[in-house]
Coordinates of C-alpha atoms and ligand atoms in Angstrom, one line a residue:
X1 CA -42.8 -2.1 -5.4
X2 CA -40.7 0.6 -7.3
X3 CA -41.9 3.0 -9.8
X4 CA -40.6 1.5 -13.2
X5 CA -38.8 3.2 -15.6
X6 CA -36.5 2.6 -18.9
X7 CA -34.6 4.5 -21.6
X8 CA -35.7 3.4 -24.6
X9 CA -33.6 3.7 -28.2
X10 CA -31.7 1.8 -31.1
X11 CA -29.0 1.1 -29.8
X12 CA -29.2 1.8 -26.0
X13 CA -26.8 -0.5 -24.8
X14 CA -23.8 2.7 -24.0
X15 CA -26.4 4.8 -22.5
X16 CA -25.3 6.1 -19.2
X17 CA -28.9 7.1 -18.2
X18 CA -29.9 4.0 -15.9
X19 CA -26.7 5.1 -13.5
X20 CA -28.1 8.5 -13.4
X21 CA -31.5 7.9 -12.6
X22 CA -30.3 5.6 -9.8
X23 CA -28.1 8.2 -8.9
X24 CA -31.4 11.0 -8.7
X25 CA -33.5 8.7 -6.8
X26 CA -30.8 7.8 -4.1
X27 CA -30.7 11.8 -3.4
X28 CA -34.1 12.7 -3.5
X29 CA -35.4 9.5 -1.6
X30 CA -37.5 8.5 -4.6
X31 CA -38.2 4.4 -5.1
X32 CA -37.6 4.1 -8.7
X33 CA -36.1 1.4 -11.0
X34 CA -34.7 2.6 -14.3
X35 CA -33.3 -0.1 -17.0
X36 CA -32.8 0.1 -20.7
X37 CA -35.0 -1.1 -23.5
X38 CA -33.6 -1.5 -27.4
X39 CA -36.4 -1.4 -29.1
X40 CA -36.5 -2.8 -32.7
X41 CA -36.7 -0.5 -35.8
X42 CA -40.6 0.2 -36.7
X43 CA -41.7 -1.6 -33.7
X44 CA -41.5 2.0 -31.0
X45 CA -45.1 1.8 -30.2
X46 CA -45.3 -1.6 -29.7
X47 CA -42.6 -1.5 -27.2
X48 CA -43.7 1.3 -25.4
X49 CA -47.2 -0.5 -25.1
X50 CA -45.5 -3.9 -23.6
X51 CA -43.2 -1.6 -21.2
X52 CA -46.6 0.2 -19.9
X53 CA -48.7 -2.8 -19.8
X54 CA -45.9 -4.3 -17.2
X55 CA -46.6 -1.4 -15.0
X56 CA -43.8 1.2 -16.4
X57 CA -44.7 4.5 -15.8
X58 CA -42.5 6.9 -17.8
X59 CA -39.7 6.4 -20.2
X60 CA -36.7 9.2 -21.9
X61 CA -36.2 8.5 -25.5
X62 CA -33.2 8.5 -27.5
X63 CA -32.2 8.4 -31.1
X64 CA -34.1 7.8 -33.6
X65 CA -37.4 7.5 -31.9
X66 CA -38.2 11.2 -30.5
X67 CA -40.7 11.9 -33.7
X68 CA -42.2 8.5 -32.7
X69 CA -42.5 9.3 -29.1
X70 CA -44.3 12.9 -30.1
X71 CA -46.7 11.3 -32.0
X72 CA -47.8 9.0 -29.2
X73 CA -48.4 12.0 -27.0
X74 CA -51.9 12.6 -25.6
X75 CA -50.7 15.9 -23.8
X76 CA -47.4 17.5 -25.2
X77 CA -45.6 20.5 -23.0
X78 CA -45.3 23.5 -24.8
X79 CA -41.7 22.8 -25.4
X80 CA -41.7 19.3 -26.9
X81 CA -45.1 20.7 -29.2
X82 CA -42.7 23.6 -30.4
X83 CA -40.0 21.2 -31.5
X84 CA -42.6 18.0 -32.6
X85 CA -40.2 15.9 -30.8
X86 CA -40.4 13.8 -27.4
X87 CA -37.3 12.4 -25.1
X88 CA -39.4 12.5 -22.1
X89 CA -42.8 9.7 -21.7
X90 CA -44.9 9.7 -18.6
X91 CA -47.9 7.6 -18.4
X92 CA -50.8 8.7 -16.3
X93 CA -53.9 6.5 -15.3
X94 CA -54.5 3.3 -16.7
X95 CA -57.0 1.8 -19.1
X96 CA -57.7 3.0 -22.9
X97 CA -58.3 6.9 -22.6
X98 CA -55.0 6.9 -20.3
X99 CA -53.1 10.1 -20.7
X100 CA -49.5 10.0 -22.3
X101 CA -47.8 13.3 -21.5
X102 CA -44.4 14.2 -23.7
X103 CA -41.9 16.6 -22.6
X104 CA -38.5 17.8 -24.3
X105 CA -35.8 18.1 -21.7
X106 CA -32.7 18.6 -24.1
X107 CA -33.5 22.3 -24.7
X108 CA -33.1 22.8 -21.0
X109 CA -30.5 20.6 -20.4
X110 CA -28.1 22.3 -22.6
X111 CA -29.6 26.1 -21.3
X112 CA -28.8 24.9 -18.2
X113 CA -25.2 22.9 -18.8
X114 CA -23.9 26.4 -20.7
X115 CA -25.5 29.0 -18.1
X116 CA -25.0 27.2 -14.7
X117 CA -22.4 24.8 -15.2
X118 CA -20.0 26.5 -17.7
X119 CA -20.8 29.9 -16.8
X120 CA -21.7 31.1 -20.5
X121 CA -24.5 33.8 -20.2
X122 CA -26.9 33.4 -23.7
X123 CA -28.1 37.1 -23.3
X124 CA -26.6 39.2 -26.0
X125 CA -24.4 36.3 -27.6
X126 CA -24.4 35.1 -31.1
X127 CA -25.1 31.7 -30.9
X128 CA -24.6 28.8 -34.3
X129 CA -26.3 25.8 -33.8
X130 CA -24.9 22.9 -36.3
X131 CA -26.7 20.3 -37.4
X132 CA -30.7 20.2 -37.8
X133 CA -31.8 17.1 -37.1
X134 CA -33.9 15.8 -34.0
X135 CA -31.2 17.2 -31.4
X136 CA -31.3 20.5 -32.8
X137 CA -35.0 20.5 -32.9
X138 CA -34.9 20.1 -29.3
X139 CA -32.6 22.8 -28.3
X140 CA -33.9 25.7 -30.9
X141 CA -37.0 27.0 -28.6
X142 CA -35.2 27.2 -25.1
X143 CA -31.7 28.6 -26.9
X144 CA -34.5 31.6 -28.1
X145 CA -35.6 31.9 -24.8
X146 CA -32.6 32.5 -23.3
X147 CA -32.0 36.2 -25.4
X148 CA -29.4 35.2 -27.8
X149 CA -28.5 38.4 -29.9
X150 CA -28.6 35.8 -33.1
X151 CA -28.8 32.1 -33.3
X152 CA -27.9 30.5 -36.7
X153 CA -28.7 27.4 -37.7
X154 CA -25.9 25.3 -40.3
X155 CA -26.6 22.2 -41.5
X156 CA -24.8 20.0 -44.4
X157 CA -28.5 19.9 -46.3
X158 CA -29.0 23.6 -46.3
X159 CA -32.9 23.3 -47.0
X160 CA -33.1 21.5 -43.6
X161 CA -31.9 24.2 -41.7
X162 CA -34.0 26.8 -43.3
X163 CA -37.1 25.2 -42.7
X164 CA -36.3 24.2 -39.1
X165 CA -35.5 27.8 -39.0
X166 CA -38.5 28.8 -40.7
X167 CA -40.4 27.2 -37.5
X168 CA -38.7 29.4 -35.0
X169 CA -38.5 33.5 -35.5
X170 CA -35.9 34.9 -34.6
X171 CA -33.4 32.3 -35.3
X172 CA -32.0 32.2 -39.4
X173 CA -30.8 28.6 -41.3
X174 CA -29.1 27.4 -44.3
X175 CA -25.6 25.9 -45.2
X176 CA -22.2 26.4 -44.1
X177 CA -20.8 29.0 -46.8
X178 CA -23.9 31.0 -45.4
X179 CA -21.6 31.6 -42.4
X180 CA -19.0 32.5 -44.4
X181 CA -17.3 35.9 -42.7
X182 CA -19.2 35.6 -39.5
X183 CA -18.1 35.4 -35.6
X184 CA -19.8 33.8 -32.8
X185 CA -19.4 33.8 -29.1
X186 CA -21.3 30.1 -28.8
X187 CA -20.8 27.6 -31.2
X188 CA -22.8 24.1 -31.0
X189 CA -22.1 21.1 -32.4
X190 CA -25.8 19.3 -32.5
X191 CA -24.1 16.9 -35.8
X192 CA -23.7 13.2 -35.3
X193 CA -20.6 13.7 -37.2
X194 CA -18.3 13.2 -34.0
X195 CA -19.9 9.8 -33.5
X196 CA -18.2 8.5 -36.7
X197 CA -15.1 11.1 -36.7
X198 CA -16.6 12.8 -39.2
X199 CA -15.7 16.7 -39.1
X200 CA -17.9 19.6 -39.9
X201 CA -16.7 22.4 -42.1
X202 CA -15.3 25.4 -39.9
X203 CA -15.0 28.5 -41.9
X204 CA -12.0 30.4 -40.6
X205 CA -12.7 33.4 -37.9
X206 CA -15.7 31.4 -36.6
X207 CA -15.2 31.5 -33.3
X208 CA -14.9 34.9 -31.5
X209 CA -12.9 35.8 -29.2
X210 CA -13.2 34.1 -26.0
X211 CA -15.4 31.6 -27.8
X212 CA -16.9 28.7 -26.2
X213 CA -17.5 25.6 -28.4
X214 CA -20.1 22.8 -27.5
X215 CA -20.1 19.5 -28.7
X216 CA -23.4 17.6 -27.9
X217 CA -21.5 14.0 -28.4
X218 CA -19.5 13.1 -24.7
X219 CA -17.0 10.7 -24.2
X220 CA -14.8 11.1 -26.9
X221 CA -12.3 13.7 -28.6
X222 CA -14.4 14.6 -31.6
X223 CA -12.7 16.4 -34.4
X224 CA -15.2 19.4 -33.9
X225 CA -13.9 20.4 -30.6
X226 CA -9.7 19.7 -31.3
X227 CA -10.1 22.6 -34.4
X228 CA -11.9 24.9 -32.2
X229 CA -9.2 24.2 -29.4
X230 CA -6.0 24.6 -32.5
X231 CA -8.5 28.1 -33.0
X232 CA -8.1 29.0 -29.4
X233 CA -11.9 28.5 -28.4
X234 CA -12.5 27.2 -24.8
X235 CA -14.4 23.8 -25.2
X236 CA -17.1 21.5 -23.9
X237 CA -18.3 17.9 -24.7
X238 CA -22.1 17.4 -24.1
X239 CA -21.6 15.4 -20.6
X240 CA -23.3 18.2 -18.9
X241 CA -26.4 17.8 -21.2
X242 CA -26.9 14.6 -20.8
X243 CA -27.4 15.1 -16.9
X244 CA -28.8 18.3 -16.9
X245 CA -31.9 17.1 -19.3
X246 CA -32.3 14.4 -17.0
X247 CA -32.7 15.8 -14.1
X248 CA -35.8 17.9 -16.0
X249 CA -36.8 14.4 -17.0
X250 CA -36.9 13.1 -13.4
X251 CA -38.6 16.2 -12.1
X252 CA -41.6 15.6 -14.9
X253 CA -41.8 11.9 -13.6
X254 CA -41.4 12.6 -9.9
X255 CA -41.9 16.2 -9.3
X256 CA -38.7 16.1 -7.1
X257 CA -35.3 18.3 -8.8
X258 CA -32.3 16.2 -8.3
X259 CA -29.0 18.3 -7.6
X260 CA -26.4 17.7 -11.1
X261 CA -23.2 18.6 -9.6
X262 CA -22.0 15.3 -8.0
X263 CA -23.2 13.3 -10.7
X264 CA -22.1 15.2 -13.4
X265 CA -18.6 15.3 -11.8
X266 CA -18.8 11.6 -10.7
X267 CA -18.9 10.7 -14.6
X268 CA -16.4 13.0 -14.8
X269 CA -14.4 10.9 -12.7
X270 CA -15.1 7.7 -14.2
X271 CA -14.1 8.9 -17.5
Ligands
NAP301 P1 -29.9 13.2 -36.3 O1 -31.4 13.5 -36.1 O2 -29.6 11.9 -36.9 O3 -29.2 14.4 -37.0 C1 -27.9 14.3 -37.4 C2 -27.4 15.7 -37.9 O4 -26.0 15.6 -38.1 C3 -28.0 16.2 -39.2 O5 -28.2 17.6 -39.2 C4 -26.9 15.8 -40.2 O6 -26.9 16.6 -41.4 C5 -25.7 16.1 -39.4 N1 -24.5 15.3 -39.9 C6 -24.3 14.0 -39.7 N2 -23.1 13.6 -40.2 C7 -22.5 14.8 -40.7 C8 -21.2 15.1 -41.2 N3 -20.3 14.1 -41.5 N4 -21.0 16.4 -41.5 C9 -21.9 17.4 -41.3 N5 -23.1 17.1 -40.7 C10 -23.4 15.8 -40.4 O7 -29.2 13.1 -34.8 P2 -29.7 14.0 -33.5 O8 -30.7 13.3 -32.8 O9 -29.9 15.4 -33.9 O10 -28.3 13.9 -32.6 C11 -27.2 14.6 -33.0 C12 -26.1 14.4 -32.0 O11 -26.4 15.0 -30.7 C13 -25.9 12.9 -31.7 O12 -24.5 12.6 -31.7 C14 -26.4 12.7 -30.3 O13 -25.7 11.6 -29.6 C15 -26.2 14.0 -29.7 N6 -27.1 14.3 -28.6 C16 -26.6 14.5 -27.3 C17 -27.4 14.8 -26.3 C18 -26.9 15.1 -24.9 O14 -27.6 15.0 -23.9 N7 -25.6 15.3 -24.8 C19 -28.8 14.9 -26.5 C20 -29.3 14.7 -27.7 C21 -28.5 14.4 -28.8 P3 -27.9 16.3 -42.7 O15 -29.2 16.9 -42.3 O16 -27.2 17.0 -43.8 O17 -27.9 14.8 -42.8

């Protein structure tokens, strides 16, 4: 029988993870069988408990359950303990006492869509983060490891950034008139506000020249990334993301690193 696994969010239903994970195991000759769970609001533990007790063996996480899925963890990687949020599950053993180890891929997975896919060094670069809610959490720690020369954090609810900020030296938060007057050679859009066409405040000069800006939301023409392209910044949804932190999901659950590059430009492809 196949090693089960499932996303598991609210909603799940548009989540492109199950073809992926297919995709990953047909490369790397692994038997897996990946579906999607919704899981009702206040009831995460519950249905993580009723996936494992069918014999699932790992799970990825996704909005608004990442804090939920941290707390469950018996043995947290470095990375998901730094930003006190989970998208990664894997279940080890069986029986009460059974580990529950908790990774956070999306740090990598956007280190790894800007350096290797899009070519954007880190190293030296002045990097603003927007947003600071569980995505941003996520990415903080890895974007620091990669040797930005600043990375500010702007959020709508100014306090939020500063005391994500607070968590992670070397990085600085607040609001967006804090930004005021500055340039920046990344810009990332971690906001939900392109889900709902909502548009973040840009103060003008933001983006330097040559600029790269990064939406995390894929699959749609967020407001975000047509003013950076009117203010001549090169631009990027958050496709790459999503496959790049998977394939660190799927080599925590199977040990075995999938190659991105045909998915990612499958779903390209297909739109
Ligand atoms: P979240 O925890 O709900 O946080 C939402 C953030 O967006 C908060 O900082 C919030 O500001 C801000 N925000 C919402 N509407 C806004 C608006 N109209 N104007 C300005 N700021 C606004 O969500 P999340 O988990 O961080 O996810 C953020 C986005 O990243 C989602 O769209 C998600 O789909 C995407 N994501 C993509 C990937 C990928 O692999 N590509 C991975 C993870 C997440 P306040 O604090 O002021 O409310």
């Amino acid at each position: 029988m196949n090693d089960r696994y499932a996303v598991i969010g609210n909603p799940v239903a548009h989540s492109k993870s199950p073809w992926i994970h297919a995709e990953f195991a047909r490369a790397t000759g692994q038997r897996i069988d990946y579906g999607r769970i919704e899981a009702p609001l206040g009831a995460f533990a519950r249905t993580v408990a009723a996936f494992r007790a069918a014999g699932g063996r790992g799970c990825n996480v996704t909005l608004p359950f990442k804090a939920e899925a941290f707390a469950l963890a018996t043995e947290p990687t470095p990375r998901a303990r730094a930003a006190r949020a989970a998208n990664t599950l894997r279940f080890d053993g069986e029986g009460a006492g059974a580990a529950v180890a908790a990774d956070n891929t999306d740090g990598a997975g956007l280190v790894n869509d800007l350096e290797r896919n899009l070519r954007r060094p880190i190293a030296g670069r002045r990097v603003l983060l927007m947003g600071a809610g569980g995505a941003a959490q996520g990415v903080l720690g890895p974007l620091l490891e990669a040797r930005p020369a600043a990375l500010v954090l702007a959020n709508r609810t100014a306090g939020k950034a500063q005391a994500l900020a607070a968590r992670f030296p070397g990085s600085r938060g607040g609001g967006y008139d804090a930004i005021a007057g500055e340039s920046f050679d990344i810009v990332v859009n971690a906001t939900s506000a392109g889900l709902t066409g909502g548009a973040v405040p840009l103060p003008g000069g933001l983006f330097a020249p040559g600029a790269l800006a990064y939406d995390m939301v894929y699959g749609r023409d967020t407001p975000f990334l047509a003013a950076a392209c009117a203010a001549g910044a090169a631009t990027s949804d958050g496709l790459g993301m999503l496959v790049e932190q998977a394939a660190e999901s799927f080599f925590f659950w199977c040990g075995a690193r999938p190659e991105t590059g045909a998915v990612l430009a499958a779903l390209r492809a297909d739109g």
